[in-house]
Each structure stands twice: as structure tokens, then as C-alpha cells.
Amino acid sequence: MKLDRKEILKALETITIAGEGKNMVESGAVANVLTFGDEVVVDLVLHTPAMHIKKRAEDDIKKTIHELVSPEAKIKVNIKVETPEKNEIKGRAIPGIKNIIAVASGKGGVGKSTVTANLAVTLAKMGFSVGVLDADIYGPSMPIMFDVENEKPVSITVDGKSKMKPIESYEIKILSIGFFTAPSQAVIWRGPMAAKALNQMIFDADWGELDFMLIDLPPGTGDIHLSIMQSLPITGAVVVSTPQAVALADAKKGVAMFMQDNINVPVLGIIENMAYFTPEELPDNKYYIFGQEGAKNLAEDLNVPFLGEVPLVQSIREAGDYGRPAALQTASVIETVFEEITRNVVQETVNRNDSLPATEAIKITTMAGCSAVKKN
């Protein structure tokens, strides 16, 4: 028995794929039909990864060919999923903002917000115009670190539209969810609500002209991170870690998130916080409480720049609690430390802008973009 390709195509014209108005031949879902004696191979292209739709299409093809062509036909169906371009989620740039730097960490408690605040004031001291977006929805720190926790953004009119005016402190423009909640109030929001609040702080604010916007991301790798990277074209990411193995394991995941093929945000480098402890009375002594050069070695292993190390100094903690970032202390060791790190961040940003095209907001079309398993 020899199967006729034309008969098979005619039979397939009686099948409609769920969600599509046309039959599978007319819609172009049938990419090819091959016959070899009593064997037939149907190549099918679908625009949805839903398992039940793929299974239904395969069953319909086999049943239809057996009923309308030959009950003895041996049928193989190859299904390929191609998601159409129109379903991509695309972000948009904010006019006037030249560089958007995400400051991230794999885990909490490594001093990411402290590093962000000190990077911001050091950039401002260097003459750059700087904004900070506190994207740590569930634990906003910037209002305390910049001594503006009792401030409230006001509404202004810009080009006929109502916009939020960021709070300014030490020449830094700041927006945080902490400005809109009581200090004792817990933010108990699901992901979509948090993402909506972030979008308002990003796009419904009058940021003006900025050389750098620093985004203080929450710890980990999750929904808020994806929302930010879908909303904004991130210039690059800075990952903060402490030297011990537990923190480094999570920092490695943080770097891996940005480097994933479907995210592809350049990692400007790793900063090692709490690198060593130096007592005030013994300024030449260094005690490596959490291990030595762990983040530096991680940067080498991952082939990303090492931006510098921040010592464990009491004055950094005190300055953050009092709302005056430690890098503002003139002629201090901490000022020098953050000047060096900030220069490295600026240099890596320049290198990135010279060698790579502008980053686009990431495009996620299916749950594959959120997968923990990289499929080959």
C-alpha cells in the first residue's frame, strides 16, 4: 500500500487547531508531509506551548488519517513550537536617563542597599546627576539611609501630565515605596501589584536628566527582578556579596540570572562587602571574619570584573542608620574605598557602552524565560 500525499493534505484540511480559526493546512501549521509507502510523517508548527493543545493536534491528525485515508497508515507527528513576535513583552526607555544600573545580591543581609546609597553619593560628588529607585518593595531602606523617611513626594504637572516629583537628598533624586507607607506598615502584596507600583515610580515620575539611575533590587532572583528588566533597558548590573561560601553561592545565582540567554544584561562586576574588619584602635590590622577574597575569586571564576572591597567598619553602619551615607565623610578611609569602587563602576559602564549595543528590555514570551533548567 502506498499513501497519497494529496489525500493526506485534504484530510488534514478538516482539522482546526484550538485557538485558530483556519484549518491546519490553511493556517500554515502543517509545515510538511512526507510519505514512504504506508508511513507518513507530518511536521507541525504550533504557536502555543500548551501541552493539551499539542496532544490534541497529534491525536486529531492520527485519527483523521486513519478514518479518511487508510486505517493501516503508520503515522509520526513532529511538533515544533514557535511563539510569534507580537506576543513579546517589551519595555521602554525613560527619556533623559543615560545609564540604568541594577544593584543586586543573591541573598539578603549582604549590605546591597548600603552599597547602593554610597555609590549614589560618590557619583554625585564626582559631578554626575544621579537618581535612586528603591525597588526593594518589601523592605525599602533608602528613606532611612538618606534621612527622608518622613518625606512625601508631591504631584507636579509636566507637559500637561501629572507626575511624581522624586525626593531629593544630598543631590540624589529618590523614589521608594517607603514614602507611601507608614514606617510600621508591612507591604503584603502579590507580584502583579508590586510590579504596578514599580512601574508608576519609574514612568509616572519626573526624573529629569540623569547620568545614572541606580536601582536597588530586592535580594534573590524573582518576580520583581523580571518586572524591572521587562520594564527598563538595564545598562548593566552590579552584584554585591560578602566573602563567605553561603553568600557566594547565592551571588553566583544572581550573576547567572543576568547572564541567562533570554535576559542578557551585562554584569559590570562584583563588589565584596564586609571584606575584613579593622578596629578603630588598630587601623593597620585586618581580620577576615567572613573569609578572604571570596567575591574576588568568584569574579575571576565567572570572568566578570571585580570592582573592589568594602571593609566591615562601624561608621558605615552608623552613617546608614543616621541617614548620612558614609562616603560623604571627607578624608576618611570609607570615602577613599567608595571612590575607587565607583570609579571602577563608571569605567566598566564606559567600556560596556563602547563595546556593546544598547541593552533592550528583556522579552519574555513563554514560561521558558522563567525556567530554572536551561534546555538545550
Short mmCIF file of C-alpha atoms in Angstrom, two decimals:
data_model
loop_
_atom_site.label_atom_id
_atom_site.label_comp_id
_atom_site.label_asym_id
_atom_site.label_seq_id
_atom_site.Cartn_x
_atom_site.Cartn_y
_atom_site.Cartn_z
CA MET A 1 0.00 0.00 0.00
CA LYS A 2 1.27 3.45 -0.95
CA LEU A 3 -0.16 6.57 0.69
CA ASP A 4 -1.02 9.63 -1.42
CA ARG A 5 0.33 12.93 -0.09
CA LYS A 6 -2.53 14.93 -1.67
CA GLU A 7 -5.13 12.76 0.04
CA ILE A 8 -3.42 13.29 3.39
CA LEU A 9 -3.34 17.08 2.95
CA LYS A 10 -7.03 17.03 2.00
CA ALA A 11 -7.77 15.06 5.17
CA LEU A 12 -5.78 17.48 7.31
CA GLU A 13 -7.89 20.35 5.95
CA THR A 14 -10.74 19.02 8.09
CA ILE A 15 -8.80 19.69 11.32
CA THR A 16 -8.78 23.01 13.17
CA ILE A 17 -6.24 23.70 15.94
CA ALA A 18 -7.68 25.10 19.17
CA GLY A 19 -7.49 28.90 19.21
CA GLU A 20 -7.09 29.26 15.43
CA GLY A 21 -9.97 29.92 13.05
CA LYS A 22 -8.46 28.32 9.94
CA ASN A 23 -7.77 24.65 9.33
CA MET A 24 -4.21 23.50 9.99
CA VAL A 25 -3.22 23.42 6.30
CA GLU A 26 -4.63 26.86 5.50
CA SER A 27 -3.15 28.41 8.66
CA GLY A 28 0.33 27.16 7.75
CA ALA A 29 0.58 24.90 10.81
CA VAL A 30 1.34 21.93 8.55
CA ALA A 31 4.93 22.63 7.54
CA ASN A 32 5.48 19.43 5.58
CA VAL A 33 4.03 16.00 4.81
CA LEU A 34 6.27 13.10 3.74
CA THR A 35 5.09 9.62 2.67
CA PHE A 36 7.10 6.39 2.44
CA GLY A 37 4.87 3.50 1.36
CA ASP A 38 2.45 3.01 4.26
CA GLU A 39 4.31 5.50 6.50
CA VAL A 40 3.54 9.22 6.79
CA VAL A 41 5.42 11.97 8.65
CA VAL A 42 3.61 15.23 9.43
CA ASP A 43 5.69 18.25 10.52
CA LEU A 44 3.51 20.64 12.53
CA VAL A 45 4.32 24.17 13.74
CA LEU A 46 2.22 25.49 16.65
CA HIS A 47 2.17 28.95 18.23
CA THR A 48 1.40 27.81 21.76
CA PRO A 49 3.44 25.61 24.12
CA ALA A 50 0.30 24.30 25.88
CA MET A 51 0.68 20.54 26.26
CA HIS A 52 -3.03 19.75 25.88
CA ILE A 53 -3.21 21.58 22.52
CA LYS A 54 -0.15 19.72 21.20
CA LYS A 55 -1.57 16.38 22.32
CA ARG A 56 -5.00 17.17 20.83
CA ALA A 57 -3.47 18.14 17.47
CA GLU A 58 -1.41 14.93 17.32
CA ASP A 59 -4.42 12.75 18.20
CA ASP A 60 -6.63 14.53 15.64
CA ILE A 61 -4.08 14.01 12.87
CA LYS A 62 -3.73 10.29 13.56
CA LYS A 63 -7.47 9.74 13.90
CA THR A 64 -8.32 11.72 10.72
CA ILE A 65 -5.73 9.98 8.53
CA HIS A 66 -6.87 6.56 9.77
CA GLU A 67 -10.51 7.40 9.09
CA LEU A 68 -10.22 9.32 5.79
CA VAL A 69 -7.10 7.85 4.16
CA SER A 70 -6.07 4.45 5.50
CA PRO A 71 -6.62 2.64 8.80
CA GLU A 72 -3.29 0.85 8.30
CA ALA A 73 -1.19 4.01 7.93
CA LYS A 74 1.82 4.32 10.25
CA ILE A 75 1.84 7.96 11.38
CA LYS A 76 4.53 10.07 13.01
CA VAL A 77 3.83 13.69 14.04
CA ASN A 78 6.73 16.10 14.70
CA ILE A 79 5.61 19.21 16.59
CA LYS A 80 7.67 22.40 16.83
CA VAL A 81 6.57 25.40 18.91
CA GLU A 82 7.30 28.90 17.60
CA THR A 83 5.98 31.83 19.63
CA PRO A 84 5.03 34.79 17.42
CA GLU A 85 6.99 38.04 17.79
CA LYS A 86 3.85 40.04 18.54
CA ASN A 87 3.46 38.38 21.95
CA GLU A 88 6.79 39.67 23.26
CA ILE A 89 6.76 41.92 26.30
CA LYS A 90 8.83 44.99 25.55
CA GLY A 91 9.90 47.77 27.87
CA ARG A 92 10.64 51.37 27.04
CA ALA A 93 13.44 53.74 27.91
CA ILE A 94 12.99 56.78 30.12
CA PRO A 95 13.90 59.94 28.18
CA GLY A 96 16.80 61.80 29.78
CA ILE A 97 18.32 58.85 31.67
CA LYS A 98 21.64 57.80 30.18
CA ASN A 99 22.61 54.75 32.26
CA ILE A 100 20.47 52.45 34.40
CA ILE A 101 22.49 50.31 36.81
CA ALA A 102 20.82 47.49 38.74
CA VAL A 103 22.42 46.70 42.10
CA ALA A 104 21.58 43.14 43.08
CA SER A 105 22.53 40.39 45.50
CA GLY A 106 21.80 36.71 45.65
CA LYS A 107 20.75 36.88 49.28
CA GLY A 108 19.67 39.40 51.89
CA GLY A 109 21.86 40.93 54.57
CA VAL A 110 24.97 41.49 52.45
CA GLY A 111 24.69 45.30 52.50
CA LYS A 112 23.36 45.85 48.99
CA SER A 113 21.27 48.90 49.94
CA THR A 114 24.19 50.42 51.87
CA VAL A 115 26.46 49.96 48.86
CA THR A 116 23.82 51.48 46.55
CA ALA A 117 23.44 54.58 48.74
CA ASN A 118 27.19 55.12 48.95
CA LEU A 119 27.69 54.56 45.22
CA ALA A 120 24.99 57.18 44.58
CA VAL A 121 26.51 59.92 46.77
CA THR A 122 30.00 59.20 45.41
CA LEU A 123 28.76 59.53 41.83
CA ALA A 124 27.12 62.84 42.79
CA LYS A 125 30.40 64.05 44.35
CA MET A 126 32.10 63.23 41.04
CA GLY A 127 29.70 65.61 39.31
CA PHE A 128 27.18 63.15 37.87
CA SER A 129 23.43 63.65 38.16
CA VAL A 130 22.05 60.62 39.98
CA GLY A 131 18.71 59.02 40.86
CA VAL A 132 17.96 56.03 43.08
CA LEU A 133 14.92 53.81 42.60
CA ASP A 134 14.31 51.69 45.69
CA ALA A 135 12.82 48.57 44.10
CA ASP A 136 13.03 46.55 47.30
CA ILE A 137 9.25 46.70 47.68
CA TYR A 138 9.05 44.54 50.79
CA GLY A 139 11.99 46.08 52.65
CA PRO A 140 12.60 49.65 51.44
CA SER A 141 15.74 51.15 53.04
CA MET A 142 16.53 54.30 51.09
CA PRO A 143 14.25 56.69 53.03
CA ILE A 144 16.18 55.86 56.24
CA MET A 145 19.62 55.88 54.61
CA PHE A 146 19.04 59.34 53.15
CA ASP A 147 17.25 60.71 56.24
CA VAL A 148 13.99 61.39 54.36
CA GLU A 149 11.68 58.76 55.86
CA ASN A 150 9.07 61.39 56.77
CA GLU A 151 9.03 62.99 53.31
CA LYS A 152 6.22 62.52 50.79
CA PRO A 153 6.59 63.01 47.01
CA VAL A 154 4.37 65.77 45.64
CA SER A 155 2.48 65.81 42.35
CA ILE A 156 3.60 68.24 39.67
CA THR A 157 2.39 68.86 36.13
CA VAL A 158 4.85 68.17 33.31
CA ASP A 159 3.72 68.69 29.70
CA GLY A 160 0.12 68.55 30.81
CA LYS A 161 0.56 65.26 32.69
CA SER A 162 0.58 64.70 36.44
CA LYS A 163 3.93 63.34 37.63
CA MET A 164 5.53 62.43 40.96
CA LYS A 165 8.44 64.62 41.98
CA PRO A 166 11.21 62.45 43.49
CA ILE A 167 12.51 63.36 46.95
CA GLU A 168 15.97 64.95 46.87
CA SER A 169 18.68 64.38 49.48
CA TYR A 170 22.43 65.02 49.15
CA GLU A 171 21.76 65.90 45.48
CA ILE A 172 20.25 62.44 44.83
CA LYS A 173 16.72 62.02 43.46
CA ILE A 174 14.98 59.17 45.29
CA LEU A 175 11.74 57.24 44.96
CA SER A 176 10.77 54.38 47.25
CA ILE A 177 7.61 52.57 48.26
CA GLY A 178 8.65 53.59 51.78
CA PHE A 179 7.44 57.13 51.02
CA PHE A 180 3.90 55.84 50.52
CA THR A 181 3.56 53.55 53.54
CA ALA A 182 3.72 54.07 57.29
CA PRO A 183 7.09 53.05 58.86
CA SER A 184 5.40 50.22 60.78
CA GLN A 185 3.25 49.07 57.85
CA ALA A 186 4.11 45.77 56.15
CA VAL A 187 3.75 45.69 52.38
CA ILE A 188 1.78 42.48 51.78
CA TRP A 189 1.36 42.49 48.01
CA ARG A 190 1.30 39.87 45.34
CA GLY A 191 3.70 40.16 42.40
CA PRO A 192 1.41 41.99 39.92
CA MET A 193 0.54 44.70 42.46
CA ALA A 194 4.22 45.22 43.35
CA ALA A 195 5.11 45.39 39.65
CA LYS A 196 2.40 48.00 39.05
CA ALA A 197 3.72 50.15 41.92
CA LEU A 198 7.25 49.94 40.47
CA ASN A 199 6.04 50.94 37.01
CA GLN A 200 4.38 54.01 38.48
CA MET A 201 7.59 55.04 40.25
CA ILE A 202 9.52 54.52 37.03
CA PHE A 203 7.28 56.04 34.38
CA ASP A 204 4.97 58.38 36.32
CA ALA A 205 7.83 60.30 37.92
CA ASP A 206 9.67 63.40 36.76
CA TRP A 207 13.24 62.10 36.96
CA GLY A 208 14.59 64.81 34.67
CA GLU A 209 18.07 64.45 33.20
CA LEU A 210 20.16 61.75 34.91
CA ASP A 211 23.61 60.38 34.13
CA PHE A 212 22.94 57.37 36.33
CA MET A 213 19.86 55.74 37.79
CA LEU A 214 20.73 53.13 40.41
CA ILE A 215 18.07 50.51 41.08
CA ASP A 216 18.26 48.86 44.49
CA LEU A 217 16.80 45.43 43.73
CA PRO A 218 15.42 43.07 46.38
CA PRO A 219 17.57 40.06 47.28
CA GLY A 220 17.30 36.87 45.29
CA THR A 221 16.10 36.22 41.76
CA GLY A 222 12.39 36.51 41.20
CA ASP A 223 9.29 38.36 40.09
CA ILE A 224 10.44 41.91 40.91
CA HIS A 225 13.69 41.37 39.01
CA LEU A 226 11.85 40.18 35.91
CA SER A 227 9.37 43.07 36.16
CA ILE A 228 12.20 45.63 36.30
CA MET A 229 14.10 44.04 33.41
CA GLN A 230 10.94 43.84 31.31
CA SER A 231 10.12 47.49 32.05
CA LEU A 232 13.54 49.06 31.55
CA PRO A 233 16.58 48.63 29.33
CA ILE A 234 19.21 47.97 32.05
CA THR A 235 22.67 49.22 31.07
CA GLY A 236 24.39 46.80 33.42
CA ALA A 237 24.22 45.06 36.78
CA VAL A 238 26.42 45.23 39.86
CA VAL A 239 26.28 42.24 42.22
CA VAL A 240 27.10 42.67 45.93
CA SER A 241 28.29 39.76 48.08
CA THR A 242 30.09 39.04 51.31
CA PRO A 243 33.09 36.66 51.22
CA GLN A 244 31.62 33.56 52.89
CA ALA A 245 30.63 30.49 50.88
CA VAL A 246 26.89 30.74 51.64
CA ALA A 247 26.69 34.28 50.26
CA LEU A 248 28.91 33.47 47.27
CA ALA A 249 26.68 30.56 46.24
CA ASP A 250 23.71 32.93 46.05
CA ALA A 251 25.74 35.70 44.39
CA LYS A 252 26.69 33.21 41.69
CA LYS A 253 22.97 32.67 41.01
CA GLY A 254 22.47 36.44 40.88
CA VAL A 255 25.17 36.76 38.22
CA ALA A 256 23.73 33.76 36.35
CA MET A 257 20.29 35.42 36.24
CA PHE A 258 21.62 38.45 34.37
CA MET A 259 23.77 36.31 32.07
CA GLN A 260 20.94 33.99 31.03
CA ASP A 261 20.47 33.96 27.25
CA ASN A 262 16.93 35.33 27.39
CA ILE A 263 17.89 38.13 29.82
CA ASN A 264 21.43 39.03 28.70
CA VAL A 265 22.10 42.08 30.89
CA PRO A 266 25.85 42.87 31.06
CA VAL A 267 27.33 42.28 34.53
CA LEU A 268 29.58 45.26 35.27
CA GLY A 269 31.19 43.44 38.18
CA ILE A 270 31.07 42.16 41.75
CA ILE A 271 31.60 44.20 44.92
CA GLU A 272 32.77 42.41 48.06
CA ASN A 273 31.16 43.94 51.15
CA MET A 274 32.30 43.25 54.75
CA ALA A 275 35.57 42.04 53.25
CA TYR A 276 37.52 42.40 56.51
CA PHE A 277 37.23 44.03 59.93
CA THR A 278 39.60 46.77 61.05
CA PRO A 279 39.26 48.00 64.65
CA GLU A 280 39.44 51.76 65.04
CA GLU A 281 42.23 51.45 67.60
CA LEU A 282 44.25 49.13 65.29
CA PRO A 283 43.88 50.73 61.85
CA ASP A 284 46.59 48.57 60.26
CA ASN A 285 45.05 45.26 61.30
CA LYS A 286 42.70 43.30 59.05
CA TYR A 287 40.59 40.45 60.39
CA TYR A 288 38.89 38.35 57.69
CA ILE A 289 35.82 37.37 59.70
CA PHE A 290 33.80 36.02 56.77
CA GLY A 291 36.69 34.59 54.75
CA GLN A 292 39.25 36.20 52.47
CA GLU A 293 38.76 37.35 48.87
CA GLY A 294 35.79 35.06 48.26
CA ALA A 295 33.97 37.51 45.97
CA LYS A 296 37.21 38.38 44.18
CA ASN A 297 37.81 34.71 43.41
CA LEU A 298 34.18 34.32 42.31
CA ALA A 299 34.57 37.23 39.89
CA GLU A 300 37.64 35.54 38.38
CA ASP A 301 35.82 32.20 38.11
CA LEU A 302 32.82 33.82 36.36
CA ASN A 303 35.04 36.05 34.20
CA VAL A 304 33.40 39.29 35.37
CA PRO A 305 35.21 42.37 36.73
CA PHE A 306 35.99 42.68 40.44
CA LEU A 307 35.01 46.22 41.41
CA GLY A 308 36.54 46.38 44.88
CA GLU A 309 36.09 45.52 48.53
CA VAL A 310 34.37 47.38 51.35
CA PRO A 311 35.65 46.75 54.90
CA LEU A 312 33.40 45.98 57.87
CA VAL A 313 33.56 49.33 59.64
CA GLN A 314 31.26 50.54 62.40
CA SER A 315 30.98 54.03 60.92
CA ILE A 316 29.34 52.65 57.73
CA ARG A 317 26.53 51.13 59.78
CA GLU A 318 26.18 54.25 61.95
CA ALA A 319 26.11 56.54 58.93
CA GLY A 320 23.37 54.47 57.29
CA ASP A 321 21.28 54.48 60.47
CA TYR A 322 21.69 58.25 60.88
CA GLY A 323 20.73 58.91 57.27
CA ARG A 324 24.04 60.26 56.00
CA PRO A 325 25.90 57.73 53.78
CA ALA A 326 29.43 57.07 54.98
CA ALA A 327 31.03 58.01 51.65
CA LEU A 328 30.17 61.65 52.45
CA GLN A 329 32.77 61.62 55.27
CA THR A 330 35.60 63.63 53.75
CA ALA A 331 39.21 62.49 54.10
CA SER A 332 38.11 59.14 55.53
CA VAL A 333 39.09 55.59 54.62
CA ILE A 334 35.49 54.87 53.62
CA GLU A 335 35.40 57.85 51.24
CA THR A 336 38.55 56.54 49.54
CA VAL A 337 37.17 52.98 49.33
CA PHE A 338 33.93 54.07 47.67
CA GLU A 339 35.71 56.49 45.34
CA GLU A 340 37.81 53.62 43.99
CA ILE A 341 34.82 51.29 43.62
CA THR A 342 32.70 54.00 41.99
CA ARG A 343 35.47 54.85 39.52
CA ASN A 344 35.57 51.16 38.59
CA VAL A 345 31.79 51.11 38.10
CA VAL A 346 31.97 54.20 35.87
CA GLN A 347 34.88 52.72 33.88
CA GLU A 348 33.07 49.42 33.36
CA THR A 349 29.97 51.34 32.25
CA VAL A 350 32.07 53.29 29.72
CA ASN A 351 33.69 50.05 28.49
CA ARG A 352 30.28 48.41 28.19
CA ASN A 353 28.82 51.34 26.23
CA ASP A 354 31.82 51.41 23.89
CA SER A 355 31.85 47.70 23.14
CA LEU A 356 28.20 46.61 23.29
CA PRO A 357 24.95 47.86 21.72
CA ALA A 358 22.36 49.50 23.94
CA THR A 359 20.55 46.98 26.13
CA GLU A 360 16.92 46.31 25.30
CA ALA A 361 14.33 45.49 27.90
CA ILE A 362 14.11 41.72 28.01
CA LYS A 363 11.42 39.94 26.04
CA ILE A 364 9.69 37.02 27.71
CA THR A 365 7.26 35.09 25.55
CA THR A 366 6.71 31.85 27.48
CA MET A 367 7.39 30.33 30.87
CA ALA A 368 10.70 29.16 29.41
CA GLY A 369 12.01 32.61 30.32
CA CYS A 370 11.43 31.78 33.98
CA SER A 371 12.79 28.25 33.92
CA ALA A 372 15.37 27.04 36.39
CA VAL A 373 16.52 24.46 33.86
CA LYS A 374 18.39 25.51 30.73
CA LYS A 375 17.06 23.47 27.85
CA ASN A 376 19.43 22.59 25.02
#
